[in-house]
Coordinates of C-alpha atoms and ligand atoms in Angstrom, one line a residue:
X1 CA -20.3 -25.3 29.1
X2 CA -19.1 -23.2 26.1
X3 CA -21.6 -21.2 23.4
X4 CA -18.4 -20.2 20.5
X5 CA -19.5 -17.7 17.8
X6 CA -18.1 -17.8 14.2
X7 CA -17.4 -14.1 13.1
X8 CA -16.9 -10.7 14.9
X9 CA -19.3 -8.3 12.6
X10 CA -22.0 -6.9 13.5
X11 CA -24.1 -10.1 14.7
X12 CA -21.4 -11.6 15.7
X13 CA -20.5 -8.6 18.1
X14 CA -24.0 -8.4 19.5
X15 CA -24.1 -12.5 19.9
X16 CA -21.3 -11.7 21.9
X17 CA -22.7 -8.7 23.4
X18 CA -25.7 -10.3 24.8
X19 CA -25.0 -13.9 25.4
X20 CA -22.8 -11.9 28.1
X21 CA -25.5 -9.9 29.5
X22 CA -28.3 -12.7 29.5
X23 CA -25.5 -14.2 31.1
X24 CA -24.6 -11.7 33.6
X25 CA -28.0 -11.1 34.6
X26 CA -28.4 -15.0 35.8
X27 CA -25.7 -14.2 38.0
X28 CA -23.6 -17.4 35.9
X29 CA -19.3 -16.7 35.9
X30 CA -17.6 -17.2 33.0
X31 CA -16.2 -20.1 34.4
X32 CA -19.7 -21.8 33.9
X33 CA -20.5 -20.5 30.7
X34 CA -17.5 -19.6 28.2
X35 CA -18.8 -17.6 25.7
X36 CA -16.0 -17.7 22.8
X37 CA -15.9 -15.3 20.1
X38 CA -14.0 -16.6 16.8
X39 CA -12.6 -14.2 14.0
X40 CA -9.1 -14.0 12.1
X41 CA -8.5 -9.7 14.0
X42 CA -10.8 -8.8 17.2
X43 CA -11.9 -5.4 14.4
X44 CA -14.7 -5.0 12.9
X45 CA -14.9 -3.9 9.3
X46 CA -17.3 -0.8 9.4
X47 CA -18.8 -2.3 5.8
X48 CA -21.6 0.3 5.8
X49 CA -18.4 2.5 5.1
X50 CA -16.1 1.1 2.6
X51 CA -17.4 3.3 -0.3
X52 CA -16.2 6.3 1.6
X53 CA -12.0 7.5 1.3
X54 CA -9.7 6.3 3.4
X55 CA -11.2 2.6 3.8
X56 CA -8.1 2.0 6.6
X57 CA -9.2 3.6 8.8
X58 CA -12.9 2.3 8.7
X59 CA -12.7 -0.5 11.5
X60 CA -13.1 -0.6 15.0
X61 CA -11.6 -2.3 18.1
X62 CA -12.7 -4.9 19.5
X63 CA -11.0 -6.0 22.4
X64 CA -11.2 -4.2 24.9
X65 CA -15.6 -4.2 24.8
X66 CA -14.7 -8.2 24.3
X67 CA -12.7 -8.2 27.3
X68 CA -14.7 -6.4 29.6
X69 CA -17.7 -8.5 29.5
X70 CA -15.4 -11.3 30.0
X71 CA -16.0 -12.9 26.1
X72 CA -12.3 -14.9 25.2
X73 CA -11.4 -13.9 22.1
X74 CA -9.8 -16.7 20.0
X75 CA -7.6 -15.5 17.2
X76 CA -8.4 -17.3 13.4
X77 CA -10.7 -18.2 11.0
X78 CA -13.3 -21.5 11.4
X79 CA -12.5 -23.8 8.5
X80 CA -14.4 -26.7 9.8
X81 CA -17.8 -27.2 12.0
X82 CA -18.6 -30.4 12.9
X83 CA -21.8 -30.7 13.5
X84 CA -22.2 -34.6 15.1
X85 CA -19.3 -33.9 17.8
X86 CA -19.9 -30.3 17.8
X87 CA -16.3 -29.4 17.5
X88 CA -15.1 -26.3 15.2
X89 CA -11.3 -27.0 14.1
X90 CA -9.9 -23.2 14.3
X91 CA -6.9 -21.7 11.8
X92 CA -4.2 -19.1 13.2
X93 CA -2.9 -17.1 10.7
X94 CA 0.6 -18.7 11.5
X95 CA -0.5 -22.2 9.9
X96 CA -1.5 -23.6 13.8
X97 CA -4.9 -25.5 14.4
X98 CA -6.7 -25.5 17.3
X99 CA -9.8 -27.3 18.2
X100 CA -13.4 -25.7 20.0
X101 CA -16.1 -27.7 21.3
X102 CA -19.5 -26.0 22.0
X103 CA -22.8 -26.8 23.1
X104 CA -24.3 -23.7 21.5
X105 CA -23.1 -22.3 18.5
X106 CA -23.6 -19.1 16.5
X107 CA -22.7 -18.6 12.8
X108 CA -21.5 -15.3 12.1
X109 CA -20.0 -15.3 8.8
X110 CA -21.5 -12.7 6.7
X111 CA -21.4 -11.9 3.8
X112 CA -19.0 -11.3 0.3
X113 CA -19.0 -10.5 -2.5
X114 CA -20.6 -12.2 -5.7
X115 CA -17.7 -12.6 -7.9
X116 CA -20.0 -14.4 -11.5
X117 CA -17.5 -16.1 -14.2
X118 CA -17.0 -13.0 -16.3
X119 CA -13.7 -12.8 -18.6
X120 CA -11.4 -10.4 -16.6
X121 CA -13.2 -9.9 -13.9
X122 CA -11.2 -11.4 -11.3
X123 CA -8.3 -9.9 -12.9
X124 CA -9.4 -6.8 -13.4
X125 CA -12.3 -5.7 -11.3
X126 CA -12.7 -3.6 -7.8
X127 CA -15.2 -3.7 -5.4
X128 CA -16.1 -2.5 -1.8
X129 CA -16.6 -4.8 0.1
X130 CA -14.1 -6.0 2.2
X131 CA -11.8 -3.8 4.1
X132 CA -8.7 -5.2 1.9
X133 CA -10.7 -4.6 -1.7
X134 CA -12.0 -1.0 -0.5
X135 CA -8.0 -0.5 0.5
X136 CA -7.2 -2.2 -2.9
X137 CA -9.4 0.1 -5.2
X138 CA -8.3 2.8 -2.8
X139 CA -5.0 2.3 -3.9
X140 CA -5.5 2.0 -7.4
X141 CA -7.4 5.6 -7.8
X142 CA -4.7 7.8 -6.1
X143 CA -2.4 5.4 -9.1
X144 CA -4.4 6.8 -11.3
X145 CA -2.9 10.5 -10.4
X146 CA 0.4 8.9 -11.8
X147 CA -1.1 7.9 -15.1
X148 CA -1.5 9.7 -18.3
X149 CA -4.8 12.0 -18.4
X150 CA -6.9 9.5 -20.9
X151 CA -11.1 9.1 -20.9
X152 CA -9.8 5.5 -19.4
X153 CA -8.2 6.8 -16.9
X154 CA -10.9 9.5 -15.5
X155 CA -13.4 7.0 -16.1
X156 CA -14.9 4.8 -13.5
X157 CA -17.4 2.6 -13.9
X158 CA -19.8 0.9 -11.1
X159 CA -20.9 -2.6 -12.3
X160 CA -24.5 -3.2 -10.8
X161 CA -27.1 0.2 -9.0
X162 CA -28.0 -1.8 -6.3
X163 CA -27.8 0.2 -2.6
X164 CA -23.7 -0.7 -2.7
X165 CA -23.2 0.8 -6.5
X166 CA -25.0 3.7 -5.9
X167 CA -22.8 5.0 -2.8
X168 CA -19.4 3.5 -4.4
X169 CA -20.9 5.5 -7.6
X170 CA -21.9 8.5 -6.3
X171 CA -19.2 8.7 -3.7
X172 CA -16.8 8.8 -6.9
X173 CA -16.7 12.4 -8.2
X174 CA -15.6 14.1 -5.0
X175 CA -12.6 11.6 -4.4
X176 CA -11.4 11.4 -8.4
X177 CA -11.9 15.4 -8.5
X178 CA -9.6 15.3 -5.0
X179 CA -7.0 12.3 -6.2
X180 CA -6.6 13.8 -10.0
X181 CA -6.5 17.5 -9.2
X182 CA -9.4 20.1 -9.6
X183 CA -9.5 20.3 -13.7
X184 CA -10.2 16.6 -13.9
X185 CA -13.3 16.0 -15.4
X186 CA -14.1 12.5 -14.2
X187 CA -16.9 10.4 -15.2
X188 CA -18.7 7.9 -13.5
X189 CA -20.7 5.6 -15.2
X190 CA -23.1 2.8 -13.3
X191 CA -24.0 -0.2 -15.7
X192 CA -27.2 -1.4 -14.3
X193 CA -28.8 -4.8 -16.0
X194 CA -32.7 -4.2 -14.9
X195 CA -34.7 -2.1 -16.6
X196 CA -34.2 0.5 -13.8
X197 CA -32.3 2.0 -11.3
X198 CA -32.3 0.9 -7.8
X199 CA -34.5 -2.4 -8.5
X200 CA -35.0 -3.2 -5.2
X201 CA -35.9 0.1 -3.6
X202 CA -39.6 0.3 -5.8
X203 CA -40.7 3.6 -7.3
X204 CA -41.1 5.7 -4.7
X205 CA -37.9 6.8 -4.0
X206 CA -36.4 6.1 -7.3
X207 CA -36.9 9.7 -8.7
X208 CA -35.2 11.5 -5.8
X209 CA -32.2 8.7 -6.5
X210 CA -32.2 9.3 -10.5
X211 CA -32.0 13.4 -9.6
X212 CA -29.4 12.6 -7.1
X213 CA -26.9 10.8 -10.1
X214 CA -27.5 13.8 -12.8
X215 CA -27.2 16.3 -9.9
X216 CA -23.7 14.4 -9.4
X217 CA -23.3 13.9 -13.0
X218 CA -23.2 10.0 -12.6
X219 CA -24.5 8.3 -16.3
X220 CA -26.3 5.0 -15.8
X221 CA -27.2 2.8 -18.7
X222 CA -29.9 0.4 -17.7
X223 CA -30.6 -2.9 -19.5
X224 CA -27.8 -4.3 -19.5
X225 CA -25.0 -6.3 -17.9
X226 CA -21.4 -5.9 -17.7
X227 CA -20.3 -8.9 -20.7
X228 CA -16.6 -8.9 -20.1
X229 CA -14.1 -7.1 -18.6
X230 CA -10.2 -6.5 -19.8
X231 CA -7.4 -3.6 -19.3
X232 CA -8.7 -0.9 -21.3
X233 CA -12.0 -1.6 -20.7
X234 CA -15.6 -3.3 -20.6
X235 CA -18.0 -4.5 -23.4
X236 CA -21.1 -4.6 -22.1
X237 CA -23.5 -7.5 -22.8
X238 CA -25.1 -5.2 -25.8
X239 CA -21.5 -5.1 -27.8
X240 CA -20.7 -1.5 -26.5
X241 CA -17.2 -0.6 -25.1
X242 CA -16.7 1.7 -22.6
X243 CA -12.5 2.8 -22.2
X244 CA -12.0 2.0 -18.4
X245 CA -9.4 1.3 -15.7
X246 CA -11.7 1.5 -13.1
X247 CA -14.2 -1.0 -13.3
X248 CA -16.1 -2.1 -9.4
X249 CA -18.3 -4.7 -9.2
X250 CA -21.5 -4.4 -6.5
X251 CA -23.5 -6.8 -8.3
X252 CA -25.0 -8.9 -5.1
X253 CA -23.1 -10.7 -2.0
X254 CA -23.8 -14.5 -1.0
X255 CA -23.2 -15.8 3.0
X256 CA -20.0 -16.9 3.6
X257 CA -18.7 -20.5 2.8
X258 CA -18.8 -22.1 6.2
X259 CA -22.7 -21.6 5.9
X260 CA -22.2 -24.9 3.6
X261 CA -20.8 -27.1 5.8
X262 CA -24.0 -26.3 7.9
X263 CA -26.4 -29.7 6.9
X264 CA -29.5 -27.5 6.4
X265 CA -31.4 -25.7 3.9
X266 CA -29.7 -22.8 2.7
X267 CA -31.9 -19.8 0.5
X268 CA -30.4 -18.6 -3.2
X269 CA -28.2 -15.9 -1.3
X270 CA -26.9 -19.3 0.4
X271 CA -28.1 -18.2 3.3
X272 CA -29.3 -20.9 6.5
X273 CA -33.1 -20.6 6.9
X274 CA -34.2 -20.4 10.9
X275 CA -36.6 -20.6 13.0
X276 CA -38.1 -17.6 14.7
X277 CA -35.5 -18.4 17.9
X278 CA -32.5 -18.1 14.9
X279 CA -32.0 -21.7 15.6
X280 CA -31.5 -23.5 12.6
X281 CA -33.9 -26.5 12.1
X282 CA -32.6 -29.9 12.8
X283 CA -29.3 -29.0 13.4
X284 CA -28.7 -29.3 17.3
X285 CA -27.2 -26.6 19.0
X286 CA -26.6 -24.1 16.3
X287 CA -28.0 -21.1 15.3
X288 CA -27.0 -19.1 12.4
X289 CA -27.5 -14.9 12.9
X290 CA -27.3 -11.4 10.7
X291 CA -26.4 -11.8 6.5
X292 CA -25.8 -15.9 7.3
X293 CA -29.2 -16.2 8.0
X294 CA -32.3 -16.0 6.1
X295 CA -34.8 -14.9 9.7
X296 CA -38.9 -13.9 8.5
X297 CA -38.6 -10.4 11.2
X298 CA -42.7 -9.9 11.3
X299 CA -45.7 -11.8 10.8
X300 CA -46.2 -9.8 7.5
X301 CA -44.1 -12.1 5.6
X302 CA -40.8 -9.6 5.4
X303 CA -37.8 -11.5 6.0
X304 CA -34.4 -9.8 7.5
X305 CA -32.3 -8.4 4.4
X306 CA -28.5 -8.7 3.6
X307 CA -28.5 -5.4 5.6
X308 CA -26.2 -4.1 9.0
X309 CA -29.5 -3.1 10.5
X310 CA -31.2 -6.5 10.7
X311 CA -27.6 -8.2 11.5
X312 CA -26.7 -5.5 14.9
X313 CA -30.4 -7.1 15.9
X314 CA -30.3 -10.7 14.9
X315 CA -27.0 -10.5 16.3
X316 CA -28.6 -9.6 19.6
X317 CA -31.5 -12.1 19.4
X318 CA -29.6 -15.3 18.3
X319 CA -26.8 -14.3 21.1
X320 CA -29.3 -13.9 23.4
X321 CA -30.9 -17.8 22.3
X322 CA -27.8 -19.5 22.1
X323 CA -26.8 -18.3 25.8
X324 CA -30.6 -18.6 27.0
X325 CA -31.2 -22.8 26.4
X326 CA -28.0 -23.2 28.2
X327 CA -28.7 -21.3 31.0
X328 CA -32.6 -22.9 31.5
X329 CA -34.6 -19.0 30.0
X330 CA -37.2 -19.3 27.7
X331 CA -35.6 -18.3 24.5
X332 CA -36.8 -14.8 22.3
X333 CA -38.6 -14.8 19.2
X334 CA -37.0 -12.2 16.7
X335 CA -38.9 -9.1 16.0
X336 CA -37.7 -6.6 13.8
X337 CA -41.0 -4.8 12.3
X338 CA -39.4 -0.8 11.9
X339 CA -37.4 -1.1 8.2
X340 CA -36.0 2.0 7.4
X341 CA -32.7 2.8 4.8
X342 CA -30.1 5.3 4.5
X343 CA -29.2 5.8 1.0
X344 CA -25.4 8.1 0.4
X345 CA -25.7 10.6 -2.5
X346 CA -22.5 12.2 -2.3
X347 CA -22.7 15.4 -3.1
X348 CA -26.5 15.6 -3.5
X349 CA -26.7 14.5 0.2
X350 CA -28.9 11.4 1.1
X351 CA -32.2 9.2 1.0
X352 CA -34.2 8.7 4.2
X353 CA -37.1 5.9 3.6
X354 CA -39.2 4.2 6.5
X355 CA -40.8 0.8 6.2
X356 CA -40.9 -1.8 3.6
X357 CA -43.3 0.3 0.7
X358 CA -39.7 2.8 1.6
X359 CA -41.8 6.3 1.9
X360 CA -39.2 9.1 1.8
X361 CA -39.5 10.7 4.6
X362 CA -36.3 12.9 3.7
X363 CA -33.6 13.4 1.1
X364 CA -30.3 16.1 0.7
X365 CA -28.5 17.5 3.5
X366 CA -31.2 17.1 5.9
X367 CA -31.0 12.9 4.7
X368 CA -27.0 13.5 5.5
X369 CA -27.1 14.2 8.8
X370 CA -28.9 11.0 9.8
X371 CA -26.0 9.2 7.3
X372 CA -23.5 10.9 8.9
X373 CA -24.7 9.7 11.9
X374 CA -25.0 6.3 11.2
X375 CA -22.4 6.0 9.6
X376 CA -20.0 8.0 12.3
X377 CA -21.7 6.6 15.4
X378 CA -24.7 4.4 15.1
X379 CA -23.1 1.4 13.6
X380 CA -19.7 1.6 15.8
X381 CA -18.8 -1.0 19.3
X382 CA -19.9 0.2 23.0
X383 CA -17.8 2.3 24.6
X384 CA -15.5 -0.7 26.4
X385 CA -17.4 -0.3 29.9
X386 CA -19.1 -3.2 31.6
X387 CA -22.2 -1.8 32.1
X388 CA -23.0 0.0 29.5
X389 CA -22.1 -2.7 26.7
X390 CA -24.0 -5.7 28.6
X391 CA -27.1 -2.7 28.2
X392 CA -26.6 -1.6 24.4
X393 CA -26.8 -5.3 23.7
X394 CA -30.9 -6.2 25.0
X395 CA -32.3 -7.8 22.0
X396 CA -35.7 -5.7 22.1
X397 CA -33.7 -2.4 22.5
X398 CA -31.2 -3.0 20.2
X399 CA -31.8 -1.0 16.4
X400 CA -34.7 0.2 17.5
X401 CA -35.7 2.4 14.9
Ligands
FAD1 C1 -20.2 -1.2 0.6 C2 -21.4 -1.5 1.4 C3 -22.2 -0.6 1.9 C4 -23.2 -0.8 3.1 N1 -24.2 -0.5 3.6 C5 -24.9 -0.7 3.9 C6 -26.0 0.3 5.2 O1 -26.4 1.5 4.5 N2 -27.0 0.1 6.0 C7 -27.3 -1.8 5.9 O2 -27.6 -1.7 7.1 N3 -26.2 -2.0 5.7 C8 -25.4 -2.5 4.1 N4 -24.3 -2.7 4.2 C9 -24.8 -4.1 4.4 C10 -23.8 -4.5 6.3 O3 -22.4 -4.4 5.7 C11 -23.5 -5.6 6.0 O4 -25.0 -6.2 5.8 C12 -23.3 -6.5 7.5 O5 -21.5 -6.4 7.7 C13 -23.8 -7.3 7.9 O6 -23.2 -7.6 9.3 P1 -22.7 -9.7 9.7 O7 -22.3 -9.6 10.7 O8 -23.5 -10.4 9.1 O9 -21.3 -10.1 8.3 P2 -19.7 -9.4 7.9 O10 -20.5 -7.7 9.0 O11 -19.3 -10.0 6.9 O12 -18.8 -9.6 9.4 C14 -19.4 -11.1 9.1 C15 -18.0 -11.7 9.8 O13 -17.1 -12.8 10.2 C16 -15.9 -12.9 9.9 N5 -15.7 -14.2 9.2 C17 -16.4 -14.8 8.3 N6 -16.1 -15.8 7.7 C18 -15.0 -16.6 8.9 C19 -14.6 -18.1 9.4 N7 -14.9 -18.8 8.9 N8 -14.4 -17.8 10.9 C20 -13.7 -17.1 11.2 N9 -15.1 -16.0 11.2 C21 -15.1 -15.8 10.0 C22 -16.0 -12.4 8.4 O14 -14.0 -11.8 8.8 C23 -16.4 -11.2 9.1 O15 -15.9 -9.9 10.4 C24 -23.3 -2.6 3.8 C25 -21.9 -3.0 3.4 C26 -21.4 -2.7 2.1 C27 -20.3 -3.8 1.4

């Protein structure tokens, strides 16, 4: 029997670990149940850290931990999924192709930035969404130091005033000062189409965010969008122009394209709708998880967000359940009642909220310590020691905040 997991992000990593955990608990050998993880690289890209300096360092190796729990790593990108014949075709970086049959499939292909068809965006827009994008932005920022000082050089426009946009923007003043020199006066402007910043965070935390933005000198332009970009700046939907050489697009993500090959219902973000055990209904043998899935996380009408916090736990449930079906064990409905947010606010510290109503629990330096712990420790893969790695993936214990 073979369980194939596509994607080695937070969801895919925990799907593999938790499937291996259940196989181990049931005393089944890797020869009887093969668990294969397909991903372009055997590394975890620590996406929540890509707004920080040195983005090229934001990866963690996975091969040793996969080997420690007898998960087979298959290098490549899943190009096609045929759910009728239960086959996945994988393209390798060398241009070769191989076909993997599966008895159960876990789609954990995550998400990627959605770039609308705005003139100039593809050519001039940067982002902090993928490792490649974040590294390209960092290289561009360092290159600014060699350019003549002008208002456009020292100005960064961040399009999108949600979670990612705020983190990218508040990190920017010290990043730019480090690159351009202490005397530089960088200008950072968030452009947000909604009438208020952090539209999804609600009224409670907003004053903390607005105060932090003031403190770190990040300006906001709300109620307007970016209409076009060119070499020297952006034009806003109200006709205003901002001279800038750096526009960071942070206005929305969508599920990765592979989800479109699964013949099933998807939401507006392209996420596959799943049942409580994270199965894709009516597509036999297929589970979806993490940013690729839309799953209810409680009985109160809350749905998992495209977040590391949800992806990690959903991954553990999906892997467990896919293995459970093959091992003849009952599956476990995914549930995740606790929900917190921890928003980095640069030199103004951070903001920690609890619950779906986002009650402010910590601000400033105290919250920043928690953010540093989340970003520097909690979200990294477990050590490559078999017992510890398997134990870390108990679905009931993963991301229990
Ligand atoms: C700047 C930034 C800040 C963030 N901050 C936070 C935060 O503070 N808190 C939080 O909870 N979340 C945060 N997030 C969101 C979080 O990173 C994502 O929700 C999380 O990464 C989703 O995990 P995932 O495993 O579902 O997908 P991903 O992490 O996107 O991983 C998917 C993996 O699948 C692989 N893949 C895709 N297609 C294929 C294919 N066809 N074949 C093989 N492999 C494939 C990809 O290469 C990737 O490795 C942030 C994201 C960004 C970009």
